[in-house]
Structure formats: structure tokens, C-alpha cells
Amino acid sequence: MIGVFDSGLGGLSVLAAIAHALPRADLAYLADTAHVPYGSKTDGFIRGRVLAIGRHLVARGCTTIVVACNTATAAAVQALRAELHGIPVVGVEPGVKPAAQESRTRRIAVLATESTARSERLARLIREHAQNVHVHIEPCPGWATRVETLHLDGAQFAAEVRAKLEPLLAAGADRLVLGCTHYSFLKPGLAAICAGRAELVDVAEAVARQAVRQAGAAAHGSARLTLLATVRPERLRAALPHLGLSRLAERAGPAQLAVV
Ligand code: DGL
């Protein structure tokens, strides 16, 4: 079984890509809804949650773990790999490399949580893969919560998003990196603002390809999806159709409470 987790709903964008790439795999998705959002928490807190959830998923029988959260990856993927010695752990990092390679204006922007925005891991990613490109890092507090509450549109939020993006676009950024898995679900609104000026860069499918490479025997199962949440699990399953993920709901039984 492949275990995928995030603070909440965001990692479902990665889960959907994995389910598409591995239609027979047994999957478990854990949303740490008791502690969402991670983006405003300390590194130490996030690390504690990541280690506890990783151990929990392995105890449930997962043989590959996907950290479907940029914030958790930046804060704790190394610690998790050390903890789960021998179990493949796939992380998510903002698509700085493809954005830098594809940018024609040599200006890109990374939209991320506050925690990812200040992380050393993102700074290193930029040093290694975007040396000759101007990279603007834009923290987007509140956006993940917006997705959690399924308030994906609405005039006030649209105006807030536009106010954030317009200066980046006016400065010439032609690639906007979605540096938080929750932001995949904001794509229609973001794309409408960027139309003809910039492309959005999402790494969900690249992460799924990496999960396929690491999955081994976990790629072959009976297509079961176990949904877990640390509080109010019923909301996780109910959210799927609102996020355009009804096909995932077909694979899942009722969501369960995970005591982690
Ligand atoms: N979805 C997560 C990420 O990719 C975290 C969002 C949050 O909990 O703040 O960064």
C-alpha cells in the first residue's frame, strides 16, 4: 500500500495523479485535519507531525510514503527518511527547476505557505536550479485554509488573489510555481488571471511519476483507497466531489478517524 499524507485536502491533488498512474495500487490518504494549516506552524511542530504520521502509515501496512505537502517536505523529509529507514519516502518540492528552464522572461515567482517561503530547502532549490533567473517568493497566508473550507471562488478572494498576482505579472514573471499542493485546487481562478501572460507550474504529475518509480510491489493491489483524517473524517470524503475528484470517491470506503 502507498501512504500519502498532507495537512488536509491539498495532497489529494497528488493522490489523484498517483491513482491515475497506478490504477491497481492500494492507497491510503491521511489528512492531518486536526492541525491544518501547517504553513503557519513552527518547523519543530511540523517535524513532530510528519514523523508521527509516517510511523502511523507504516504501522498500517504502507511500504511507500508520499509526503504530499511542500511545507512538510521542506521541514521534515530528511528526518522522515532517517526515521523510516529502508522505506521509500517521496517528497514534494516547488517546481522551480522546470519553471526556470521554461521561462522566457527569466523571471519566475513561487507561491507558497509562509513556512515553505522562509525554508532553507526552497533557498537551496533556487540556488541549484535557478541561478540565472530572478525568483520572487510570494507567501500566500490563508490560501490553504480557503481550500480546506471549499470556498474556492467568491468575489472577495478573487480580488485578493488578483492583488497578489498582478504585481508579479507586471514585473514580467511568466511562470508561477504552485509551491503548495492546496493551490492545485485554485488553478481555474489563477489561470484566468494569468491568461496569456504566465503559465502555472504544478508538480503533482511529476511526483506521481516518482511514486511509480519507488512503489515496487505496492503498485499492484486491488485498487482500494483508505481515507483517514485526524479530525472529522467524514468531511474528507464529502470534499472529493467539490474538488472534482468523484472518481477517487468511487475507490474509497467511509473515511476513518486516525488517532495520531
Ligand atoms: N498543502 C501543504 C503544502 O503543500 C500545506 C498547506 C498548509 O497546511 O499550510 O505546503
JSON list of N, CA and C in Angstrom, two decimals, residues 152-227:
[
{"chain": "A", "resi": 152, "resn": "LEU", "atom": "N", "xyz": [-13.67, 28.06, -2.87]},
{"chain": "A", "resi": 152, "resn": "LEU", "atom": "CA", "xyz": [-12.65, 28.18, -3.91]},
{"chain": "A", "resi": 152, "resn": "LEU", "atom": "C", "xyz": [-12.85, 29.42, -4.76]},
{"chain": "A", "resi": 153, "resn": "ASP", "atom": "N", "xyz": [-14.09, 29.90, -4.83]},
{"chain": "A", "resi": 153, "resn": "ASP", "atom": "CA", "xyz": [-14.28, 31.15, -5.58]},
{"chain": "A", "resi": 153, "resn": "ASP", "atom": "C", "xyz": [-14.94, 32.17, -4.67]},
{"chain": "A", "resi": 154, "resn": "GLY", "atom": "N", "xyz": [-15.54, 33.12, -5.20]},
{"chain": "A", "resi": 154, "resn": "GLY", "atom": "CA", "xyz": [-16.08, 34.21, -4.36]},
{"chain": "A", "resi": 154, "resn": "GLY", "atom": "C", "xyz": [-15.32, 35.47, -4.70]},
{"chain": "A", "resi": 155, "resn": "ALA", "atom": "N", "xyz": [-16.07, 36.56, -4.79]},
{"chain": "A", "resi": 155, "resn": "ALA", "atom": "CA", "xyz": [-15.51, 37.80, -5.33]},
{"chain": "A", "resi": 155, "resn": "ALA", "atom": "C", "xyz": [-14.38, 38.36, -4.46]},
{"chain": "A", "resi": 156, "resn": "GLN", "atom": "N", "xyz": [-14.54, 38.26, -3.13]},
{"chain": "A", "resi": 156, "resn": "GLN", "atom": "CA", "xyz": [-13.54, 38.86, -2.25]},
{"chain": "A", "resi": 156, "resn": "GLN", "atom": "C", "xyz": [-12.19, 38.14, -2.38]},
{"chain": "A", "resi": 157, "resn": "PHE", "atom": "N", "xyz": [-12.25, 36.79, -2.40]},
{"chain": "A", "resi": 157, "resn": "PHE", "atom": "CA", "xyz": [-10.99, 36.04, -2.52]},
{"chain": "A", "resi": 157, "resn": "PHE", "atom": "C", "xyz": [-10.37, 36.26, -3.91]},
{"chain": "A", "resi": 158, "resn": "ALA", "atom": "N", "xyz": [-11.21, 36.30, -4.93]},
{"chain": "A", "resi": 158, "resn": "ALA", "atom": "CA", "xyz": [-10.71, 36.54, -6.29]},
{"chain": "A", "resi": 158, "resn": "ALA", "atom": "C", "xyz": [-9.96, 37.87, -6.35]},
{"chain": "A", "resi": 159, "resn": "ALA", "atom": "N", "xyz": [-10.50, 38.87, -5.66]},
{"chain": "A", "resi": 159, "resn": "ALA", "atom": "CA", "xyz": [-9.85, 40.20, -5.66]},
{"chain": "A", "resi": 159, "resn": "ALA", "atom": "C", "xyz": [-8.51, 40.13, -4.91]},
{"chain": "A", "resi": 160, "resn": "GLU", "atom": "N", "xyz": [-8.50, 39.36, -3.81]},
{"chain": "A", "resi": 160, "resn": "GLU", "atom": "CA", "xyz": [-7.25, 39.20, -3.04]},
{"chain": "A", "resi": 160, "resn": "GLU", "atom": "C", "xyz": [-6.17, 38.51, -3.87]},
{"chain": "A", "resi": 161, "resn": "VAL", "atom": "N", "xyz": [-6.60, 37.47, -4.59]},
{"chain": "A", "resi": 161, "resn": "VAL", "atom": "CA", "xyz": [-5.65, 36.72, -5.41]},
{"chain": "A", "resi": 161, "resn": "VAL", "atom": "C", "xyz": [-5.12, 37.61, -6.54]},
{"chain": "A", "resi": 162, "resn": "ARG", "atom": "N", "xyz": [-6.03, 38.35, -7.16]},
{"chain": "A", "resi": 162, "resn": "ARG", "atom": "CA", "xyz": [-5.60, 39.23, -8.25]},
{"chain": "A", "resi": 162, "resn": "ARG", "atom": "C", "xyz": [-4.61, 40.28, -7.74]},
{"chain": "A", "resi": 163, "resn": "ALA", "atom": "N", "xyz": [-4.89, 40.82, -6.55]},
{"chain": "A", "resi": 163, "resn": "ALA", "atom": "CA", "xyz": [-4.00, 41.85, -5.99]},
{"chain": "A", "resi": 163, "resn": "ALA", "atom": "C", "xyz": [-2.59, 41.29, -5.73]},
{"chain": "A", "resi": 164, "resn": "LYS", "atom": "N", "xyz": [-2.52, 40.00, -5.42]},
{"chain": "A", "resi": 164, "resn": "LYS", "atom": "CA", "xyz": [-1.22, 39.37, -5.19]},
{"chain": "A", "resi": 164, "resn": "LYS", "atom": "C", "xyz": [-0.48, 39.10, -6.50]},
{"chain": "A", "resi": 165, "resn": "LEU", "atom": "N", "xyz": [-1.27, 38.65, -7.50]},
{"chain": "A", "resi": 165, "resn": "LEU", "atom": "CA", "xyz": [-0.64, 38.21, -8.75]},
{"chain": "A", "resi": 165, "resn": "LEU", "atom": "C", "xyz": [-0.27, 39.36, -9.69]},
{"chain": "A", "resi": 166, "resn": "GLU", "atom": "N", "xyz": [-1.08, 40.40, -9.70]},
{"chain": "A", "resi": 166, "resn": "GLU", "atom": "CA", "xyz": [-0.86, 41.47, -10.70]},
{"chain": "A", "resi": 166, "resn": "GLU", "atom": "C", "xyz": [0.55, 42.04, -10.64]},
{"chain": "A", "resi": 167, "resn": "PRO", "atom": "N", "xyz": [1.08, 42.37, -9.43]},
{"chain": "A", "resi": 167, "resn": "PRO", "atom": "CA", "xyz": [2.45, 42.93, -9.40]},
{"chain": "A", "resi": 167, "resn": "PRO", "atom": "C", "xyz": [3.50, 41.95, -9.94]},
{"chain": "A", "resi": 168, "resn": "LEU", "atom": "N", "xyz": [3.29, 40.65, -9.70]},
{"chain": "A", "resi": 168, "resn": "LEU", "atom": "CA", "xyz": [4.24, 39.65, -10.19]},
{"chain": "A", "resi": 168, "resn": "LEU", "atom": "C", "xyz": [4.19, 39.60, -11.72]},
{"chain": "A", "resi": 169, "resn": "LEU", "atom": "N", "xyz": [2.99, 39.65, -12.26]},
{"chain": "A", "resi": 169, "resn": "LEU", "atom": "CA", "xyz": [2.82, 39.60, -13.71]},
{"chain": "A", "resi": 169, "resn": "LEU", "atom": "C", "xyz": [3.34, 40.89, -14.34]},
{"chain": "A", "resi": 170, "resn": "ALA", "atom": "N", "xyz": [3.05, 42.01, -13.67]},
{"chain": "A", "resi": 170, "resn": "ALA", "atom": "CA", "xyz": [3.51, 43.30, -14.20]},
{"chain": "A", "resi": 170, "resn": "ALA", "atom": "C", "xyz": [5.05, 43.37, -14.21]},
{"chain": "A", "resi": 171, "resn": "ALA", "atom": "N", "xyz": [5.68, 42.67, -13.26]},
{"chain": "A", "resi": 171, "resn": "ALA", "atom": "CA", "xyz": [7.15, 42.65, -13.22]},
{"chain": "A", "resi": 171, "resn": "ALA", "atom": "C", "xyz": [7.74, 41.70, -14.26]},
{"chain": "A", "resi": 172, "resn": "GLY", "atom": "N", "xyz": [6.86, 40.94, -14.94]},
{"chain": "A", "resi": 172, "resn": "GLY", "atom": "CA", "xyz": [7.35, 40.11, -16.05]},
{"chain": "A", "resi": 172, "resn": "GLY", "atom": "C", "xyz": [7.46, 38.63, -15.74]},
{"chain": "A", "resi": 173, "resn": "ALA", "atom": "N", "xyz": [7.01, 38.20, -14.58]},
{"chain": "A", "resi": 173, "resn": "ALA", "atom": "CA", "xyz": [7.07, 36.75, -14.29]},
{"chain": "A", "resi": 173, "resn": "ALA", "atom": "C", "xyz": [6.19, 36.01, -15.30]},
{"chain": "A", "resi": 174, "resn": "ASP", "atom": "N", "xyz": [6.77, 35.00, -15.96]},
{"chain": "A", "resi": 174, "resn": "ASP", "atom": "CA", "xyz": [5.98, 34.25, -16.94]},
{"chain": "A", "resi": 174, "resn": "ASP", "atom": "C", "xyz": [5.75, 32.80, -16.52]},
{"chain": "A", "resi": 175, "resn": "ARG", "atom": "N", "xyz": [6.23, 32.43, -15.33]},
{"chain": "A", "resi": 175, "resn": "ARG", "atom": "CA", "xyz": [5.93, 31.12, -14.74]},
{"chain": "A", "resi": 175, "resn": "ARG", "atom": "C", "xyz": [5.61, 31.34, -13.27]},
{"chain": "A", "resi": 176, "resn": "LEU", "atom": "N", "xyz": [4.44, 30.88, -12.83]},
{"chain": "A", "resi": 176, "resn": "LEU", "atom": "CA", "xyz": [4.06, 30.96, -11.41]},
{"chain": "A", "resi": 176, "resn": "LEU", "atom": "C", "xyz": [4.05, 29.54, -10.87]},
{"chain": "A", "resi": 177, "resn": "VAL", "atom": "N", "xyz": [4.94, 29.28, -9.94]},
{"chain": "A", "resi": 177, "resn": "VAL", "atom": "CA", "xyz": [5.09, 27.93, -9.39]},
{"chain": "A", "resi": 177, "resn": "VAL", "atom": "C", "xyz": [4.10, 27.74, -8.24]},
{"chain": "A", "resi": 178, "resn": "LEU", "atom": "N", "xyz": [3.29, 26.70, -8.31]},
{"chain": "A", "resi": 178, "resn": "LEU", "atom": "CA", "xyz": [2.36, 26.38, -7.23]},
{"chain": "A", "resi": 178, "resn": "LEU", "atom": "C", "xyz": [3.15, 25.62, -6.17]},
{"chain": "A", "resi": 179, "resn": "GLY", "atom": "N", "xyz": [3.62, 26.34, -5.15]},
{"chain": "A", "resi": 179, "resn": "GLY", "atom": "CA", "xyz": [4.51, 25.75, -4.14]},
{"chain": "A", "resi": 179, "resn": "GLY", "atom": "C", "xyz": [3.77, 25.21, -2.93]},
{"chain": "A", "resi": 180, "resn": "CYS", "atom": "N", "xyz": [2.51, 24.88, -3.11]},
{"chain": "A", "resi": 180, "resn": "CYS", "atom": "CA", "xyz": [1.69, 24.29, -2.04]},
{"chain": "A", "resi": 180, "resn": "CYS", "atom": "C", "xyz": [0.65, 23.42, -2.73]},
{"chain": "A", "resi": 181, "resn": "THR", "atom": "N", "xyz": [0.50, 22.19, -2.29]},
{"chain": "A", "resi": 181, "resn": "THR", "atom": "CA", "xyz": [-0.39, 21.28, -3.01]},
{"chain": "A", "resi": 181, "resn": "THR", "atom": "C", "xyz": [-1.85, 21.74, -2.97]},
{"chain": "A", "resi": 182, "resn": "HIS", "atom": "N", "xyz": [-2.21, 22.50, -1.94]},
{"chain": "A", "resi": 182, "resn": "HIS", "atom": "CA", "xyz": [-3.58, 23.04, -1.91]},
{"chain": "A", "resi": 182, "resn": "HIS", "atom": "C", "xyz": [-3.86, 23.93, -3.12]},
{"chain": "A", "resi": 183, "resn": "TYR", "atom": "N", "xyz": [-2.86, 24.62, -3.62]},
{"chain": "A", "resi": 183, "resn": "TYR", "atom": "CA", "xyz": [-3.09, 25.63, -4.67]},
{"chain": "A", "resi": 183, "resn": "TYR", "atom": "C", "xyz": [-3.51, 24.99, -6.00]},
{"chain": "A", "resi": 184, "resn": "SER", "atom": "N", "xyz": [-3.28, 23.68, -6.15]},
{"chain": "A", "resi": 184, "resn": "SER", "atom": "CA", "xyz": [-3.75, 22.99, -7.37]},
{"chain": "A", "resi": 184, "resn": "SER", "atom": "C", "xyz": [-5.25, 23.20, -7.55]},
{"chain": "A", "resi": 185, "resn": "PHE", "atom": "N", "xyz": [-5.95, 23.27, -6.41]},
{"chain": "A", "resi": 185, "resn": "PHE", "atom": "CA", "xyz": [-7.41, 23.40, -6.49]},
{"chain": "A", "resi": 185, "resn": "PHE", "atom": "C", "xyz": [-7.85, 24.85, -6.74]},
{"chain": "A", "resi": 186, "resn": "LEU", "atom": "N", "xyz": [-6.90, 25.75, -6.78]},
{"chain": "A", "resi": 186, "resn": "LEU", "atom": "CA", "xyz": [-7.21, 27.15, -7.11]},
{"chain": "A", "resi": 186, "resn": "LEU", "atom": "C", "xyz": [-6.86, 27.47, -8.57]},
{"chain": "A", "resi": 187, "resn": "LYS", "atom": "N", "xyz": [-6.42, 26.43, -9.30]},
{"chain": "A", "resi": 187, "resn": "LYS", "atom": "CA", "xyz": [-5.92, 26.67, -10.66]},
{"chain": "A", "resi": 187, "resn": "LYS", "atom": "C", "xyz": [-6.87, 27.41, -11.59]},
{"chain": "A", "resi": 188, "resn": "PRO", "atom": "N", "xyz": [-8.17, 27.06, -11.62]},
{"chain": "A", "resi": 188, "resn": "PRO", "atom": "CA", "xyz": [-9.02, 27.77, -12.58]},
{"chain": "A", "resi": 188, "resn": "PRO", "atom": "C", "xyz": [-8.99, 29.28, -12.38]},
{"chain": "A", "resi": 189, "resn": "GLY", "atom": "N", "xyz": [-9.09, 29.73, -11.13]},
{"chain": "A", "resi": 189, "resn": "GLY", "atom": "CA", "xyz": [-9.07, 31.17, -10.86]},
{"chain": "A", "resi": 189, "resn": "GLY", "atom": "C", "xyz": [-7.71, 31.79, -11.15]},
{"chain": "A", "resi": 190, "resn": "LEU", "atom": "N", "xyz": [-6.65, 31.08, -10.78]},
{"chain": "A", "resi": 190, "resn": "LEU", "atom": "CA", "xyz": [-5.29, 31.60, -11.03]},
{"chain": "A", "resi": 190, "resn": "LEU", "atom": "C", "xyz": [-5.02, 31.68, -12.54]},
{"chain": "A", "resi": 191, "resn": "ALA", "atom": "N", "xyz": [-5.43, 30.63, -13.24]},
{"chain": "A", "resi": 191, "resn": "ALA", "atom": "CA", "xyz": [-5.17, 30.58, -14.69]},
{"chain": "A", "resi": 191, "resn": "ALA", "atom": "C", "xyz": [-5.90, 31.71, -15.41]},
{"chain": "A", "resi": 192, "resn": "ALA", "atom": "N", "xyz": [-7.10, 32.02, -14.94]},
{"chain": "A", "resi": 192, "resn": "ALA", "atom": "CA", "xyz": [-7.87, 33.09, -15.59]},
{"chain": "A", "resi": 192, "resn": "ALA", "atom": "C", "xyz": [-7.15, 34.43, -15.44]},
{"chain": "A", "resi": 193, "resn": "ILE", "atom": "N", "xyz": [-6.54, 34.65, -14.28]},
{"chain": "A", "resi": 193, "resn": "ILE", "atom": "CA", "xyz": [-5.81, 35.91, -14.07]},
{"chain": "A", "resi": 193, "resn": "ILE", "atom": "C", "xyz": [-4.54, 35.95, -14.91]},
{"chain": "A", "resi": 194, "resn": "CYS", "atom": "N", "xyz": [-3.89, 34.79, -15.04]},
{"chain": "A", "resi": 194, "resn": "CYS", "atom": "CA", "xyz": [-2.59, 34.73, -15.74]},
{"chain": "A", "resi": 194, "resn": "CYS", "atom": "C", "xyz": [-2.74, 34.65, -17.26]},
{"chain": "A", "resi": 195, "resn": "ALA", "atom": "N", "xyz": [-3.94, 34.39, -17.75]},
{"chain": "A", "resi": 195, "resn": "ALA", "atom": "CA", "xyz": [-4.13, 34.04, -19.16]},
{"chain": "A", "resi": 195, "resn": "ALA", "atom": "C", "xyz": [-3.33, 34.92, -20.12]},
{"chain": "A", "resi": 196, "resn": "GLY", "atom": "N", "xyz": [-2.53, 34.27, -20.95]},
{"chain": "A", "resi": 196, "resn": "GLY", "atom": "CA", "xyz": [-1.76, 34.98, -21.97]},
{"chain": "A", "resi": 196, "resn": "GLY", "atom": "C", "xyz": [-0.51, 35.65, -21.42]},
{"chain": "A", "resi": 197, "resn": "ARG", "atom": "N", "xyz": [-0.32, 35.63, -20.10]},
{"chain": "A", "resi": 197, "resn": "ARG", "atom": "CA", "xyz": [0.85, 36.31, -19.52]},
{"chain": "A", "resi": 197, "resn": "ARG", "atom": "C", "xyz": [1.80, 35.34, -18.83]},
{"chain": "A", "resi": 198, "resn": "ALA", "atom": "N", "xyz": [1.26, 34.34, -18.16]},
{"chain": "A", "resi": 198, "resn": "ALA", "atom": "CA", "xyz": [2.12, 33.41, -17.42]},
{"chain": "A", "resi": 198, "resn": "ALA", "atom": "C", "xyz": [1.47, 32.03, -17.36]},
{"chain": "A", "resi": 199, "resn": "GLU", "atom": "N", "xyz": [2.31, 31.01, -17.21]},
{"chain": "A", "resi": 199, "resn": "GLU", "atom": "CA", "xyz": [1.83, 29.64, -17.05]},
{"chain": "A", "resi": 199, "resn": "GLU", "atom": "C", "xyz": [1.97, 29.24, -15.59]},
{"chain": "A", "resi": 200, "resn": "LEU", "atom": "N", "xyz": [1.08, 28.37, -15.13]},
{"chain": "A", "resi": 200, "resn": "LEU", "atom": "CA", "xyz": [1.19, 27.82, -13.78]},
{"chain": "A", "resi": 200, "resn": "LEU", "atom": "C", "xyz": [2.03, 26.55, -13.83]},
{"chain": "A", "resi": 201, "resn": "VAL", "atom": "N", "xyz": [2.87, 26.35, -12.83]},
{"chain": "A", "resi": 201, "resn": "VAL", "atom": "CA", "xyz": [3.72, 25.15, -12.79]},
{"chain": "A", "resi": 201, "resn": "VAL", "atom": "C", "xyz": [3.33, 24.32, -11.57]},
{"chain": "A", "resi": 202, "resn": "ASP", "atom": "N", "xyz": [2.79, 23.13, -11.84]},
{"chain": "A", "resi": 202, "resn": "ASP", "atom": "CA", "xyz": [2.32, 22.22, -10.79]},
{"chain": "A", "resi": 202, "resn": "ASP", "atom": "C", "xyz": [3.13, 20.92, -10.93]},
{"chain": "A", "resi": 203, "resn": "VAL", "atom": "N", "xyz": [3.58, 20.37, -9.82]},
{"chain": "A", "resi": 203, "resn": "VAL", "atom": "CA", "xyz": [4.44, 19.18, -9.92]},
{"chain": "A", "resi": 203, "resn": "VAL", "atom": "C", "xyz": [3.70, 17.88, -9.56]},
{"chain": "A", "resi": 204, "resn": "ALA", "atom": "N", "xyz": [2.37, 17.94, -9.41]},
{"chain": "A", "resi": 204, "resn": "ALA", "atom": "CA", "xyz": [1.64, 16.74, -8.95]},
{"chain": "A", "resi": 204, "resn": "ALA", "atom": "C", "xyz": [1.96, 15.52, -9.83]},
{"chain": "A", "resi": 205, "resn": "GLU", "atom": "N", "xyz": [1.99, 15.70, -11.15]},
{"chain": "A", "resi": 205, "resn": "GLU", "atom": "CA", "xyz": [2.22, 14.55, -12.02]},
{"chain": "A", "resi": 205, "resn": "GLU", "atom": "C", "xyz": [3.66, 14.06, -11.94]},
{"chain": "A", "resi": 206, "resn": "ALA", "atom": "N", "xyz": [4.59, 15.00, -11.77]},
{"chain": "A", "resi": 206, "resn": "ALA", "atom": "CA", "xyz": [6.00, 14.59, -11.63]},
{"chain": "A", "resi": 206, "resn": "ALA", "atom": "C", "xyz": [6.19, 13.80, -10.33]},
{"chain": "A", "resi": 207, "resn": "VAL", "atom": "N", "xyz": [5.50, 14.21, -9.28]},
{"chain": "A", "resi": 207, "resn": "VAL", "atom": "CA", "xyz": [5.58, 13.48, -8.00]},
{"chain": "A", "resi": 207, "resn": "VAL", "atom": "C", "xyz": [4.98, 12.08, -8.17]},
{"chain": "A", "resi": 208, "resn": "ALA", "atom": "N", "xyz": [3.88, 12.00, -8.91]},
{"chain": "A", "resi": 208, "resn": "ALA", "atom": "CA", "xyz": [3.26, 10.68, -9.16]},
{"chain": "A", "resi": 208, "resn": "ALA", "atom": "C", "xyz": [4.24, 9.79, -9.92]},
{"chain": "A", "resi": 209, "resn": "ARG", "atom": "N", "xyz": [4.96, 10.34, -10.89]},
{"chain": "A", "resi": 209, "resn": "ARG", "atom": "CA", "xyz": [5.93, 9.52, -11.65]},
{"chain": "A", "resi": 209, "resn": "ARG", "atom": "C", "xyz": [7.02, 9.00, -10.70]},
{"chain": "A", "resi": 210, "resn": "GLN", "atom": "N", "xyz": [7.45, 9.84, -9.78]},
{"chain": "A", "resi": 210, "resn": "GLN", "atom": "CA", "xyz": [8.46, 9.42, -8.81]},
{"chain": "A", "resi": 210, "resn": "GLN", "atom": "C", "xyz": [7.89, 8.33, -7.89]},
{"chain": "A", "resi": 211, "resn": "ALA", "atom": "N", "xyz": [6.63, 8.47, -7.50]},
{"chain": "A", "resi": 211, "resn": "ALA", "atom": "CA", "xyz": [5.99, 7.45, -6.66]},
{"chain": "A", "resi": 211, "resn": "ALA", "atom": "C", "xyz": [5.92, 6.12, -7.42]},
{"chain": "A", "resi": 212, "resn": "VAL", "atom": "N", "xyz": [5.64, 6.19, -8.72]},
{"chain": "A", "resi": 212, "resn": "VAL", "atom": "CA", "xyz": [5.58, 4.96, -9.53]},
{"chain": "A", "resi": 212, "resn": "VAL", "atom": "C", "xyz": [6.95, 4.28, -9.52]},
{"chain": "A", "resi": 213, "resn": "ARG", "atom": "N", "xyz": [8.01, 5.08, -9.67]},
{"chain": "A", "resi": 213, "resn": "ARG", "atom": "CA", "xyz": [9.37, 4.51, -9.69]},
{"chain": "A", "resi": 213, "resn": "ARG", "atom": "C", "xyz": [9.70, 3.83, -8.36]},
{"chain": "A", "resi": 214, "resn": "GLN", "atom": "N", "xyz": [9.17, 4.38, -7.26]},
{"chain": "A", "resi": 214, "resn": "GLN", "atom": "CA", "xyz": [9.53, 3.88, -5.92]},
{"chain": "A", "resi": 214, "resn": "GLN", "atom": "C", "xyz": [8.58, 2.80, -5.40]},
{"chain": "A", "resi": 215, "resn": "ALA", "atom": "N", "xyz": [7.44, 2.61, -6.08]},
{"chain": "A", "resi": 215, "resn": "ALA", "atom": "CA", "xyz": [6.37, 1.82, -5.47]},
{"chain": "A", "resi": 215, "resn": "ALA", "atom": "C", "xyz": [6.68, 0.33, -5.37]},
{"chain": "A", "resi": 216, "resn": "GLY", "atom": "N", "xyz": [7.39, -0.24, -6.33]},
{"chain": "A", "resi": 216, "resn": "GLY", "atom": "CA", "xyz": [7.66, -1.68, -6.33]},
{"chain": "A", "resi": 216, "resn": "GLY", "atom": "C", "xyz": [6.36, -2.46, -6.29]},
{"chain": "A", "resi": 217, "resn": "ALA", "atom": "N", "xyz": [6.30, -3.44, -5.37]},
{"chain": "A", "resi": 217, "resn": "ALA", "atom": "CA", "xyz": [5.12, -4.31, -5.28]},
{"chain": "A", "resi": 217, "resn": "ALA", "atom": "C", "xyz": [3.87, -3.54, -4.90]},
{"chain": "A", "resi": 218, "resn": "ALA", "atom": "N", "xyz": [4.04, -2.37, -4.28]},
{"chain": "A", "resi": 218, "resn": "ALA", "atom": "CA", "xyz": [2.86, -1.58, -3.87]},
{"chain": "A", "resi": 218, "resn": "ALA", "atom": "C", "xyz": [2.06, -1.07, -5.08]},
{"chain": "A", "resi": 219, "resn": "ALA", "atom": "N", "xyz": [2.64, -1.18, -6.28]},
{"chain": "A", "resi": 219, "resn": "ALA", "atom": "CA", "xyz": [1.91, -0.74, -7.47]},
{"chain": "A", "resi": 219, "resn": "ALA", "atom": "C", "xyz": [0.76, -1.68, -7.81]},
{"chain": "A", "resi": 220, "resn": "HIS", "atom": "N", "xyz": [0.84, -2.92, -7.26]},
{"chain": "A", "resi": 220, "resn": "HIS", "atom": "CA", "xyz": [-0.15, -3.94, -7.64]},
{"chain": "A", "resi": 220, "resn": "HIS", "atom": "C", "xyz": [-1.00, -4.30, -6.44]},
{"chain": "A", "resi": 221, "resn": "GLY", "atom": "N", "xyz": [-2.27, -4.00, -6.50]},
{"chain": "A", "resi": 221, "resn": "GLY", "atom": "CA", "xyz": [-3.16, -4.31, -5.38]},
{"chain": "A", "resi": 221, "resn": "GLY", "atom": "C", "xyz": [-4.56, -4.48, -5.89]},
{"chain": "A", "resi": 222, "resn": "SER", "atom": "N", "xyz": [-5.54, -4.08, -5.09]},
{"chain": "A", "resi": 222, "resn": "SER", "atom": "CA", "xyz": [-6.91, -4.23, -5.54]},
{"chain": "A", "resi": 222, "resn": "SER", "atom": "C", "xyz": [-7.63, -2.89, -5.61]},
{"chain": "A", "resi": 223, "resn": "ALA", "atom": "N", "xyz": [-6.86, -1.84, -5.88]},
{"chain": "A", "resi": 223, "resn": "ALA", "atom": "CA", "xyz": [-7.42, -0.50, -6.16]},
{"chain": "A", "resi": 223, "resn": "ALA", "atom": "C", "xyz": [-8.24, 0.05, -5.01]},
{"chain": "A", "resi": 224, "resn": "ARG", "atom": "N", "xyz": [-7.88, -0.32, -3.77]},
{"chain": "A", "resi": 224, "resn": "ARG", "atom": "CA", "xyz": [-8.62, 0.20, -2.62]},
{"chain": "A", "resi": 224, "resn": "ARG", "atom": "C", "xyz": [-8.04, 1.55, -2.20]},
{"chain": "A", "resi": 225, "resn": "LEU", "atom": "N", "xyz": [-8.89, 2.43, -1.76]},
{"chain": "A", "resi": 225, "resn": "LEU", "atom": "CA", "xyz": [-8.45, 3.71, -1.21]},
{"chain": "A", "resi": 225, "resn": "LEU", "atom": "C", "xyz": [-8.99, 3.84, 0.21]},
{"chain": "A", "resi": 226, "resn": "THR", "atom": "N", "xyz": [-8.07, 3.96, 1.18]},
{"chain": "A", "resi": 226, "resn": "THR", "atom": "CA", "xyz": [-8.45, 4.17, 2.57]},
{"chain": "A", "resi": 226, "resn": "THR", "atom": "C", "xyz": [-8.28, 5.65, 2.89]},
{"chain": "A", "resi": 227, "resn": "LEU", "atom": "N", "xyz": [-9.35, 6.29, 3.33]},
{"chain": "A", "resi": 227, "resn": "LEU", "atom": "CA", "xyz": [-9.29, 7.72, 3.67]},
{"chain": "A", "resi": 227, "resn": "LEU", "atom": "C", "xyz": [-9.22, 7.86, 5.18]}
]
